[in-house]
Coordinates of C-alpha atoms in Angstrom, one line a residue:
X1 CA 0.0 0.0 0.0
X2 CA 0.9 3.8 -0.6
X3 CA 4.2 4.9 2.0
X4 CA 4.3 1.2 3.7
X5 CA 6.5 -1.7 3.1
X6 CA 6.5 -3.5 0.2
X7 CA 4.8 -7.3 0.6
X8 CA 7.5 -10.2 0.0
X9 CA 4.8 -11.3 -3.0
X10 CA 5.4 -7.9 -4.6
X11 CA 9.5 -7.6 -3.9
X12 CA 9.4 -10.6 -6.0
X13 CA 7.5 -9.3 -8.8
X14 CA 9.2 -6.3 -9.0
X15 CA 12.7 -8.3 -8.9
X16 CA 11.3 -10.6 -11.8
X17 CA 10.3 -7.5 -13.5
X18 CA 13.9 -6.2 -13.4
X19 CA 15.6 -9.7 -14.7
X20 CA 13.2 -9.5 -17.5
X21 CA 14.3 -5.9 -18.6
X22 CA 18.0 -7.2 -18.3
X23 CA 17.4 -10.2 -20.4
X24 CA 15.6 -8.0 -22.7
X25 CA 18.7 -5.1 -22.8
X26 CA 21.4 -8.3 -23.3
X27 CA 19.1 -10.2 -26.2
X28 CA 19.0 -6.3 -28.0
X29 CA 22.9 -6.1 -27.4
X30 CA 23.5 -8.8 -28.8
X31 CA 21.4 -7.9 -31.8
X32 CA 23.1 -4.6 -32.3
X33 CA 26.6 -6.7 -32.1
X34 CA 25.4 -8.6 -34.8
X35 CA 24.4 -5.6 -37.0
X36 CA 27.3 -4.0 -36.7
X37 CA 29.4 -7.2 -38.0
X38 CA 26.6 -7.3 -41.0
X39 CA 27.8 -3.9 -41.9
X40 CA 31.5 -4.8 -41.3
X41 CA 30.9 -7.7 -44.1
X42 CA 29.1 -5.3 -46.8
X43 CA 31.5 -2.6 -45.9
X44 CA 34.5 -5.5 -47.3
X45 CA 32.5 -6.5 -50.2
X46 CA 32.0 -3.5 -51.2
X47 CA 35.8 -2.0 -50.9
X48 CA 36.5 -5.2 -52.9
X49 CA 34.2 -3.6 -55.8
X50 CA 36.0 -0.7 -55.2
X51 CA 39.3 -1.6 -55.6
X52 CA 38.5 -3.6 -58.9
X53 CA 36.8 -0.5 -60.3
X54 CA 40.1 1.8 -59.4
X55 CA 42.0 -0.6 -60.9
X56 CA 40.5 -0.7 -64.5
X57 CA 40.6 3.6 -64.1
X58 CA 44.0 3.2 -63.6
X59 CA 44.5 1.6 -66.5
X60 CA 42.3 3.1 -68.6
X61 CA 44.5 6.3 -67.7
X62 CA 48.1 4.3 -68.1
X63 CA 46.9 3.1 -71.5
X64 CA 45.6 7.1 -72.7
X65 CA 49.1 8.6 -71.1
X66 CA 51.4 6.2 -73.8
X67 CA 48.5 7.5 -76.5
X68 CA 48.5 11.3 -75.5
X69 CA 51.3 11.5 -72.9
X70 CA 50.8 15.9 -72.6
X71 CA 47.0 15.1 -71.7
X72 CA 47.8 12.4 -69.6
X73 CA 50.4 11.9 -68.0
X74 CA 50.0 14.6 -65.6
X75 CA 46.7 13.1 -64.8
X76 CA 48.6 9.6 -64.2
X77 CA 51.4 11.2 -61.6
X78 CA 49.0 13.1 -59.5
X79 CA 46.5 9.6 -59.6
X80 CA 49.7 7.8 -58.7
X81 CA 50.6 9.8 -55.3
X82 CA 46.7 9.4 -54.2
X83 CA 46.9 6.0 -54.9
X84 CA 50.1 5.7 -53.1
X85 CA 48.9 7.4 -50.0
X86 CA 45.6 5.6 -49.9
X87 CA 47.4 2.0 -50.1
X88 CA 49.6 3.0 -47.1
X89 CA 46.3 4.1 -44.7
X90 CA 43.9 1.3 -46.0
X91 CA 47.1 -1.0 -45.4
X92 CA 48.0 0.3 -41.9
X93 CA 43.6 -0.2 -41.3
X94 CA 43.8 -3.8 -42.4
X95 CA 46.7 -4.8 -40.3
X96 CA 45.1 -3.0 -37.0
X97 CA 42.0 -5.2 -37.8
X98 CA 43.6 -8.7 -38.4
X99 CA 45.5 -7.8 -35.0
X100 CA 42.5 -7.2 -33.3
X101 CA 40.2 -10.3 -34.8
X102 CA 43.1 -12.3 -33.3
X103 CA 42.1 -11.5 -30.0
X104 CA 39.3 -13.6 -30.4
X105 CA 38.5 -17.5 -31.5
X106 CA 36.0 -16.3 -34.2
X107 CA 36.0 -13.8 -35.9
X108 CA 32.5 -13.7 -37.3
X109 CA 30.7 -14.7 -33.7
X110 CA 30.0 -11.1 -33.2
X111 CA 28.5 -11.3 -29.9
X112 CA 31.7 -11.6 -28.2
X113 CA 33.6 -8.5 -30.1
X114 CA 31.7 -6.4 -27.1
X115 CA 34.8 -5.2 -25.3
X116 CA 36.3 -1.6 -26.0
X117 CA 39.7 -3.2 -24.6
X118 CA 41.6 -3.9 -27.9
X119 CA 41.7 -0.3 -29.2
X120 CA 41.9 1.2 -25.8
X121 CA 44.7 -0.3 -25.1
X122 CA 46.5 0.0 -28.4
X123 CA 45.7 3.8 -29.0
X124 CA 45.2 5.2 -25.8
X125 CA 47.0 6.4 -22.1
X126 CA 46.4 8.5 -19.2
X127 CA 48.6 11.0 -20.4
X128 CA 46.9 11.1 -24.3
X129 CA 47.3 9.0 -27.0
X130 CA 50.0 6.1 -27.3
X131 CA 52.8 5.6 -30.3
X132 CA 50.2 3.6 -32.5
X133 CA 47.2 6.0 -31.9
X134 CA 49.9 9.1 -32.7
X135 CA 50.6 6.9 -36.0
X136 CA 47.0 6.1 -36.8
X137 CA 46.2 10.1 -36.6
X138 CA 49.0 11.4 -38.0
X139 CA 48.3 8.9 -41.2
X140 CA 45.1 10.4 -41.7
X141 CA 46.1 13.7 -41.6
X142 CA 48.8 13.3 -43.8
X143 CA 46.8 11.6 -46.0
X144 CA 43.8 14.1 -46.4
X145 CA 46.9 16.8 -46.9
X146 CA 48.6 15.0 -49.7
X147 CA 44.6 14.8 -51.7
X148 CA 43.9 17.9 -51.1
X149 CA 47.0 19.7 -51.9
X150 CA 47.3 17.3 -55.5
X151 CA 43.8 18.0 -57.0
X152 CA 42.3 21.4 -55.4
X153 CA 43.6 23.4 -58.3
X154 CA 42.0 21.0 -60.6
X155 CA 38.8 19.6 -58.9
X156 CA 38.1 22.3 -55.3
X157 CA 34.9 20.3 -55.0
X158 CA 36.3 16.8 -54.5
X159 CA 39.3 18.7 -52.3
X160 CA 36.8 20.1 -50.3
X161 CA 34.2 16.6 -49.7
X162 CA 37.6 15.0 -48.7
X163 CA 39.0 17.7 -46.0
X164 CA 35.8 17.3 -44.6
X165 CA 35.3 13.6 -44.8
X166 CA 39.0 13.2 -43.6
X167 CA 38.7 16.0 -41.0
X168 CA 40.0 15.1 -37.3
X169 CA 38.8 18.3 -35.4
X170 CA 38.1 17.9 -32.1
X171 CA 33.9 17.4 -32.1
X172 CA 31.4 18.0 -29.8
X173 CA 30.0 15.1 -27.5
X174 CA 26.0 14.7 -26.3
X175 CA 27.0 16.8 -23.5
X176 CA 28.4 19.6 -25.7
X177 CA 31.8 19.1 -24.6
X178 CA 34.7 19.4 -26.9
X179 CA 36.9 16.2 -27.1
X180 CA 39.9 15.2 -29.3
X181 CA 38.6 13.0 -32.7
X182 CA 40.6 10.1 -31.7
X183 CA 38.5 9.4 -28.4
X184 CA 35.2 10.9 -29.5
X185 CA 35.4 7.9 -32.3
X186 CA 37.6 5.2 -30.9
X187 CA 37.8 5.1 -27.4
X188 CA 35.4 3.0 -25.1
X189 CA 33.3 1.8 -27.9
X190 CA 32.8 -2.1 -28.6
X191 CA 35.5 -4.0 -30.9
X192 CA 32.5 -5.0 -33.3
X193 CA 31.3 -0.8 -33.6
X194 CA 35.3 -0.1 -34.0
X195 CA 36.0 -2.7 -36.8
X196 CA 33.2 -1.3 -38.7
X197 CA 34.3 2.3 -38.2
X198 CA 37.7 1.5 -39.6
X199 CA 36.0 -0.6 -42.3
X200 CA 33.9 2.7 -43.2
X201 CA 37.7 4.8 -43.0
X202 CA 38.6 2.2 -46.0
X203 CA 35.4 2.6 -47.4
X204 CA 36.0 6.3 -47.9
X205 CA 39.3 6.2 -49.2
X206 CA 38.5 4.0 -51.7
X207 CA 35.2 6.1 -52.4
X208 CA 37.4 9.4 -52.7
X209 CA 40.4 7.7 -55.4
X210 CA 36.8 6.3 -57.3
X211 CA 35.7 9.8 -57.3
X212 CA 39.0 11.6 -58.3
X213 CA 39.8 8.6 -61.4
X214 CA 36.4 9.3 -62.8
X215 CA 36.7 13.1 -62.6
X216 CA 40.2 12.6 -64.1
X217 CA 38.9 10.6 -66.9
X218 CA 35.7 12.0 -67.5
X219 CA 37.0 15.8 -67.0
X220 CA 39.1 15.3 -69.9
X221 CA 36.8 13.6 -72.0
X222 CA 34.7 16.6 -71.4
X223 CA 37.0 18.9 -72.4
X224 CA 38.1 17.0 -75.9
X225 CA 34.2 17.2 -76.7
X226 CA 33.5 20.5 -75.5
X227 CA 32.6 22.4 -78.6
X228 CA 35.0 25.3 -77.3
X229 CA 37.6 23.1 -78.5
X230 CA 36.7 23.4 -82.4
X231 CA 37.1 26.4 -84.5
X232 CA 36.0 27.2 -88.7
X233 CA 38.2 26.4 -91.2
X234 CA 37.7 27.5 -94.9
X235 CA 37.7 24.3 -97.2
X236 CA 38.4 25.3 -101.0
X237 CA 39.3 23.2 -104.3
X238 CA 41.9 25.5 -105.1
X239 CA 44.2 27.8 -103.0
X240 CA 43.3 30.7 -105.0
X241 CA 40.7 33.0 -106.9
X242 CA 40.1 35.1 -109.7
X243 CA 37.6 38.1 -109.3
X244 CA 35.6 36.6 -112.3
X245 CA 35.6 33.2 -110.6
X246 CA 32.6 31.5 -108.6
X247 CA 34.0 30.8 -105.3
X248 CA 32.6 27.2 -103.9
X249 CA 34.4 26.8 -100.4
X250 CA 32.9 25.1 -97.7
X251 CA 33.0 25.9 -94.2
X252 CA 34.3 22.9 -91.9
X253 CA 34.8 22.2 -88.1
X254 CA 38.1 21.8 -87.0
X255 CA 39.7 20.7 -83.0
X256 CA 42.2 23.1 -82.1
X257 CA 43.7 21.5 -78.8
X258 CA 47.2 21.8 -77.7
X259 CA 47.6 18.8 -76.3
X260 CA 46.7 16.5 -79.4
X261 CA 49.7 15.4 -81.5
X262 CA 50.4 12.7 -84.3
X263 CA 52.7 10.2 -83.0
X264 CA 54.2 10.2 -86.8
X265 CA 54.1 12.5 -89.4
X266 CA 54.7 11.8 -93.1
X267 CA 54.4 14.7 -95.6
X268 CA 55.7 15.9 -99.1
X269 CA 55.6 19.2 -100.7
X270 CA 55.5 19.2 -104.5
X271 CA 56.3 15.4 -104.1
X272 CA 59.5 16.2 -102.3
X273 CA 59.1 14.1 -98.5
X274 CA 59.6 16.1 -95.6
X275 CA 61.7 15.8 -93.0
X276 CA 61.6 16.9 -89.2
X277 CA 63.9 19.8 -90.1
X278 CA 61.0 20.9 -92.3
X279 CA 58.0 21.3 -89.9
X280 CA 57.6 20.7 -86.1
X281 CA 54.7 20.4 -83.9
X282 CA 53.8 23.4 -81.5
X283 CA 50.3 23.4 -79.9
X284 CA 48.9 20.3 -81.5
X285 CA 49.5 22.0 -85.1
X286 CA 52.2 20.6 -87.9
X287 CA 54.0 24.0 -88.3
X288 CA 55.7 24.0 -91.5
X289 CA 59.3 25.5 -91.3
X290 CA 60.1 25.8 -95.5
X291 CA 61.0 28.4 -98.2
X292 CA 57.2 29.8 -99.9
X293 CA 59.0 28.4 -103.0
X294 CA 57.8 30.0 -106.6
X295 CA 55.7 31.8 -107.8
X296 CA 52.3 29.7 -108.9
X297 CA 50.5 26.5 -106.9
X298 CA 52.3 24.1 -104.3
X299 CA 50.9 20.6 -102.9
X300 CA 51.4 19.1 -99.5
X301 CA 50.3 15.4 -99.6
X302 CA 51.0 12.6 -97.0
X303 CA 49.4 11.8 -93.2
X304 CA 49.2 12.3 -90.0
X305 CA 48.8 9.3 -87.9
X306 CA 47.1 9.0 -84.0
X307 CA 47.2 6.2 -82.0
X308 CA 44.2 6.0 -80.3
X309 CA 42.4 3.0 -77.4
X310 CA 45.9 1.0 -79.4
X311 CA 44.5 1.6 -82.6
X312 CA 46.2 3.3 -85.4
X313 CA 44.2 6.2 -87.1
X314 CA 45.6 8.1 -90.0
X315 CA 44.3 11.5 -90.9
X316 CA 44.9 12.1 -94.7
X317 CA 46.6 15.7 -95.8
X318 CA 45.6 17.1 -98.8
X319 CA 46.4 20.8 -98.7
X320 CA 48.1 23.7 -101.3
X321 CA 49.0 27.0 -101.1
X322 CA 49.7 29.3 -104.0
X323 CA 52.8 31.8 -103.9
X324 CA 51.5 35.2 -105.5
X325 CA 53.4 38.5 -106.5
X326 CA 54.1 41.1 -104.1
X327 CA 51.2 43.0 -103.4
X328 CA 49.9 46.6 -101.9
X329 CA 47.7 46.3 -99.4
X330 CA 47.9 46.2 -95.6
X331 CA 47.0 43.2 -93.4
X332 CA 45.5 44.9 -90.4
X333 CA 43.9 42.1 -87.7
X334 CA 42.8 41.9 -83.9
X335 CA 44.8 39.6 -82.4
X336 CA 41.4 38.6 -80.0
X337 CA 38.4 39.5 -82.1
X338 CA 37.0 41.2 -84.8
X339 CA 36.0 43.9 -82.6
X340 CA 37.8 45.8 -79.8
X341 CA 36.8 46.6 -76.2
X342 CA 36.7 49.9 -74.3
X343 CA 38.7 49.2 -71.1
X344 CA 41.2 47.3 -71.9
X345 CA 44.4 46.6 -74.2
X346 CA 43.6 45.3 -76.9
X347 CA 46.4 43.4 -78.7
X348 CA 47.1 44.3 -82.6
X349 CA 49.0 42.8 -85.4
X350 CA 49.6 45.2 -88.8
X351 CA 51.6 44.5 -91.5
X352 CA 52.3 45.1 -94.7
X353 CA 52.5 42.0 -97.1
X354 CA 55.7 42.6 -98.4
X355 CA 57.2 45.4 -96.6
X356 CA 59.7 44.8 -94.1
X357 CA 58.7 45.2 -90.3
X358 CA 60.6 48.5 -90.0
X359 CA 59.2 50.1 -92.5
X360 CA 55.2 49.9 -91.4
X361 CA 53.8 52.7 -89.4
X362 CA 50.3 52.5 -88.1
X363 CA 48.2 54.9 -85.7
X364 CA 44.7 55.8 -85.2
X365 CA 43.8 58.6 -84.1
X366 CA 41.7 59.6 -81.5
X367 CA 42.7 57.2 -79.4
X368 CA 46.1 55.4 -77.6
X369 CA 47.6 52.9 -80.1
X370 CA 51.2 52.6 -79.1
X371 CA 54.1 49.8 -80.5
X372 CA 54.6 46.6 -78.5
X373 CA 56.9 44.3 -79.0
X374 CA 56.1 42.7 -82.9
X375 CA 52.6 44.3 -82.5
X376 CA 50.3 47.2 -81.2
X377 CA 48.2 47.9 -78.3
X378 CA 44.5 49.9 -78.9
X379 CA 43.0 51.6 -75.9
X380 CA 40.1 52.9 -77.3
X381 CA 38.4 56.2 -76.5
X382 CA 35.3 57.5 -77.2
X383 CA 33.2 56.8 -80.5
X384 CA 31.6 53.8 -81.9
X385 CA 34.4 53.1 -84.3
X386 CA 38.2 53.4 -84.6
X387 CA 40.2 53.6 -87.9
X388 CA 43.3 52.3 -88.1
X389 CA 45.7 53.3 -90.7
X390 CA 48.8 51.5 -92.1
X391 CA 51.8 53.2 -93.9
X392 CA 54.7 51.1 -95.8
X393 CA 57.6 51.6 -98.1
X394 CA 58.3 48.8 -100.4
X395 CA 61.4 46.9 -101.3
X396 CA 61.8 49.7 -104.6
X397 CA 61.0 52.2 -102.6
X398 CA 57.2 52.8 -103.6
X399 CA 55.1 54.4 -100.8
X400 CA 51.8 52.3 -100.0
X401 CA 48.8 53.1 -97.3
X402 CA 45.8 51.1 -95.8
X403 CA 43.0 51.2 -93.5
X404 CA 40.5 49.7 -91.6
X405 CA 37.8 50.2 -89.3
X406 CA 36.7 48.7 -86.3
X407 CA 33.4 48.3 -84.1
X408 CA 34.0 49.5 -80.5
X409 CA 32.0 48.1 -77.7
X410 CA 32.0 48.2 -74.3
X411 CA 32.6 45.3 -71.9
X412 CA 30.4 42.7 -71.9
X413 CA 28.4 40.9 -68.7
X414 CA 30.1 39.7 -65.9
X415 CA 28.5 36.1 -64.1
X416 CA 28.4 35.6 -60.9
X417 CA 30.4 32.1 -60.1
X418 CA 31.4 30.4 -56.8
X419 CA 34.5 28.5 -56.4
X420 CA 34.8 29.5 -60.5
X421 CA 31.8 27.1 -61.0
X422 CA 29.6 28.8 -63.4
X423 CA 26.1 26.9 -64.5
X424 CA 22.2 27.8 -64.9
X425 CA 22.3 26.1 -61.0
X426 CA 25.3 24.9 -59.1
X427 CA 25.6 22.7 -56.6
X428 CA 27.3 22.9 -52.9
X429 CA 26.8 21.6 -49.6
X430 CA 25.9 24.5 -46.7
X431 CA 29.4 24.7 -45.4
X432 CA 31.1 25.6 -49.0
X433 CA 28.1 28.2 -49.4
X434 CA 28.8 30.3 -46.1
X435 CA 32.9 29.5 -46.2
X436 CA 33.0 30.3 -50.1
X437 CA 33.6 34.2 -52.0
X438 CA 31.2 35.6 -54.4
X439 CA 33.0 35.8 -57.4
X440 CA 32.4 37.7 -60.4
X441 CA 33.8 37.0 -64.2
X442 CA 33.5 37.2 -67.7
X443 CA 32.6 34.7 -69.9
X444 CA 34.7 32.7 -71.8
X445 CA 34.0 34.2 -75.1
X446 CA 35.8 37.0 -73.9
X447 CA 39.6 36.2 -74.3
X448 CA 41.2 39.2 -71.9
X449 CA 42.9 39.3 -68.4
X450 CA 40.3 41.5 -66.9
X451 CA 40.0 40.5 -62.8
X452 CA 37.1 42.0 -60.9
X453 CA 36.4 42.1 -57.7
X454 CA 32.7 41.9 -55.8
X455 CA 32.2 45.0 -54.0
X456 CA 28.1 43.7 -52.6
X457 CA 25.2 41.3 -53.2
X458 CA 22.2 40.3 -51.8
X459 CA 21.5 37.0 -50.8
X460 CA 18.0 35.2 -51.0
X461 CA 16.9 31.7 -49.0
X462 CA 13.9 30.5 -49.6
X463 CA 11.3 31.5 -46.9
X464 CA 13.9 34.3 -45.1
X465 CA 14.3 37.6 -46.7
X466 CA 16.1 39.1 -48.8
X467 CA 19.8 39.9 -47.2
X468 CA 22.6 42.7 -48.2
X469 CA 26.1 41.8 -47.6
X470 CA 29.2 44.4 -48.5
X471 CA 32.2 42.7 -49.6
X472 CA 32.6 39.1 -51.6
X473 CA 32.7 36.8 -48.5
X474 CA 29.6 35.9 -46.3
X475 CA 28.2 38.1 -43.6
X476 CA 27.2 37.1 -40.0
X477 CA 23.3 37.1 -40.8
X478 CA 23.6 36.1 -44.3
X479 CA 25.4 32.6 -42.8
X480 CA 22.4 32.6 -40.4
X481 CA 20.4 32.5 -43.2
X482 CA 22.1 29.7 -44.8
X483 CA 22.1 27.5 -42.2
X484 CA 18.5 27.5 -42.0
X485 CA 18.1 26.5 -45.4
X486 CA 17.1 23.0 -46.3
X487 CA 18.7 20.2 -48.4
X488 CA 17.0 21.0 -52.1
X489 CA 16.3 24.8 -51.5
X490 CA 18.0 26.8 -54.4
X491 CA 19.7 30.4 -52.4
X492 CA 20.1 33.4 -55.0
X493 CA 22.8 35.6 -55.1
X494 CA 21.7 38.7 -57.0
X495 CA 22.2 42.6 -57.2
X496 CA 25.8 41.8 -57.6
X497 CA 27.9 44.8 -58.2
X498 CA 31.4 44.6 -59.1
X499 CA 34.9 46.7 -60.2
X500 CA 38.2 46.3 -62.4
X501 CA 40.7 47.7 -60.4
X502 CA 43.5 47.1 -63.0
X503 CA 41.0 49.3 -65.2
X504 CA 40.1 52.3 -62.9
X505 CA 36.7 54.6 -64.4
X506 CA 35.5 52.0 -67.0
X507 CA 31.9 50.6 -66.7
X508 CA 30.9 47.6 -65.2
X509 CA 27.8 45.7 -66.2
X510 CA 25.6 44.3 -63.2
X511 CA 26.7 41.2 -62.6
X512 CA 24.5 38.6 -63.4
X513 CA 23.3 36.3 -60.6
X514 CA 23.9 32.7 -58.9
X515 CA 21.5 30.0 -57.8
X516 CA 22.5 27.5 -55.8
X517 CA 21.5 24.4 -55.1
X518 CA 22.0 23.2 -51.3
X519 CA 23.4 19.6 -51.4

């Protein structure tokens, strides 16, 4: 009854009561045990897939670095040292493993890998951590370093998933307490848990050198398809035309890429062969080094060959030029486009077919055009057009004169870009969003050294308003603001304003804005 003693009937009943809760707690432990050796076992199979998958993009790559070794075999070094590293952790993982399943008779009867005494021991004293523990962590660290350091230039995104996955900062415990990484995740817990947390270590390192041999391979392949990587040429019959003539050329893609070369080149001019003294190959192109020849037509015949996947491919040359006479007219070109910017130096070349180097003048006036080095830089000025003119002397001594005009515009758009990603909607976890710089650039149509730098924008997430932040890097509220956000939610970064320092005065466009997916 309420406040007396209890009955010796209902001490017993309550006693029973307590027995059954134990054998209830030691029936789920052992379940639990069991679970985590059922992970342990996918974990292994599925590193096994791993490693069988890394090796076939290993060779993929060794095979495409004897094919193209400029493309590749930079791509092959840097896989090699992740590779290297990784074998040396996952190595040091596997041997800490078999040490500790020989503590035990079995070592798939789970239910006895409950103890926390194996790793204890190994990693851990009074006064810290012991020799083997100071190895483990140091391992890790160095091997996070090495990744990141090799591929940030090439791929930040991967550099960054791995400094966080590989991260050994001290972490916060349930009770909000700040402990070191090696005892928040390996000290006290059962051998079983700690097997499969070191399984899960090899897990991700053969994740990450998965995910760094595909972006190698796939990365490149990109960029040989990418249709930045063609240009026109102008396909004719015949070298050259007559003004009465019907000209019947054909415009054709070509791949300009600097990094695709013939392994062997057989050519003849005129039905002479060439040798190596006669041409060489500079930025993927078969420069010809030879005398113009005569005056009239001129053949070059033979073949380019490419190995490619170890197949032989032959690309057939069929080309002619035609020597003419000397003639009078100026070659005046933009070295970028075929119209110049307001803003920035624009790089000229003018010549005069013909006339020796010395004896061309050019200037146009109204605006800075001033000699540099073989060519001419054009600031323009005010105006809508710009006329350059040529003066030459030829060889006999004739006086000859040229112009031509050019459109003037001003500088185009900026984007808005994060880590120098630039898309309709990129892609980044929260963390890279509030640790990352607003970044502001032209596109890539626009071939000039032109840096700018964010001055303000205003951030958006969904459901919060509308934020102003000074500067390119995130504010205090605008990082609230992210954090609230949810996986999914696309945050826009717009109004972004932006300057050229290197070009003080001149106009920039509003920048135009980011959306972000949060991973």
């Amino acid at each position: 009854m309420a406040g007396g003693k209890l009955s010796p009937r209902q001490r017993m009943i309550n006693l029973m009561y307590l027995v059954f809760i134990a054998m209830l707690a030691l029936n789920m432990s052992k379940e639990v045990l069991s679970a985590f050796g059922l992970m342990t076992e996918k974990l292994e199979a599925s590193n096994a897939d791993a490693a069988v998958r890394n090796t076939a993009f290993m060779a993929n790559l060794e095979v495409k670095s004897k094919e193209e070794p400029a493309k590749y075999e930079p791509l092959v070094a840097k896989a090699n040292v992740i590779k290297a590293k990784g074998d040396d952790l996952y190595s040091f993982i596997e041997s800490l493993k078999d040490e500790m399943n020989k503590t035990v008779d079995d070592p798939k009867e789970y239910e006895v890998k409950d103890k926390p005494d194996f790793l204890d021991e190994k990693f851990f004293n009074a006064g810290g951590l012991k020799p083997d523990g100071k190895k483990f962590l140091s391992m890790i660290e160095d091997y996070r370093n090495t990744v990141v350091k090799t591929i940030e230039g090439d791929y930040p995104s991967i550099a960054e998933g791995v400094d966080h996955k590989f991260s050994t900062d001290k972490v916060v415990n349930k009770d909000g307490v700040k402990v070191d990484w090696m005892n928040y995740n390996y000290e006290g817990y059962p051998m079983v848990a700690s097997e499969t947390k070191l399984t899960q270590l090899q897990a991700d390192i053969k994740s990450t050198e998965s995910e760094v041999l595909s972006a190698m391979l796939q990365g490149q392949l990109k960029m040989e398809a990418n249709m930045n990587n063609f240009t026109t040429i102008m396909e004719t019959p015949k070298p050259a035309y007559f003004a009465s003539d019907k000209f019947d050329g054909s415009i054709v893609l070509g791949k300009t890429d600097a990094k695709t070369k013939p392994n062997k080149v057989t050519l003849t001019l005129d039905g002479r062969p060439l040798t190596k003294g006669d041409y060489e190959i500079i930025d993927g192109k078969v420069k010809l080094n030879i005398a113009a020849g005569n005056t009239g037509d001129h053949k070059i015949e033979g073949e380019l060959l490419f190995k490619r996947d170890g197949e032989d491919q032959i690309v057939k040359v069929d080309q002619g030029y035609t020597v003419i006479p000397m003639p009078n007219s100026a070659t005046i070109a933009a070295d970028k486009m075929n119209v110049v910017y307001r803003g920035v130096a624009n790089p000229m070349t003018v010549s005069f077919a013909g006339v020796d180097e010395n004896k061309v003048s050019a200037s146009a006036a109204g605006h800075s055009f001033t000699k540099s080095g073989n060519g001419y830089i054009l600031k323009p000025g005010a105006g809508k057009e710009v006329t350059i003119k040529v003066n030459g002397t030829l060889p006999n001594g004739t006086s000859v004169s040229d112009s031509k005009k050019f459109r003037i515009k001003d500088l185009p758009k900026p984007v808005g870009s994060m880590f120098k990603m630039v898309d309709d909607v990129i892609e980044l976890p929260k963390g890279s969003i509030t640790a990352g710089a607003v970044e502001a650039q032209f596109g890539d149509d626009f071939d000039f050294n032109l840096p700018l730098v964010v001055k303000s924008f205003v951030i958006a997430v969904p459901g919060q308003a509308p934020i102003p932040v000074n500067g390119s890097k995130m504010s205090g509220p605008a990082k609230n603001a992210i954090s609230k956000a949810k996986r999914g939610d696309v945050i826009r970064i717009i109004e972004i304003k932006a300057s050229a320092p290197s070009a003080p005065g001149v106009k920039i466009q509003k920048v135009a804005p980011i959306s972000i997916e949060v991973q």
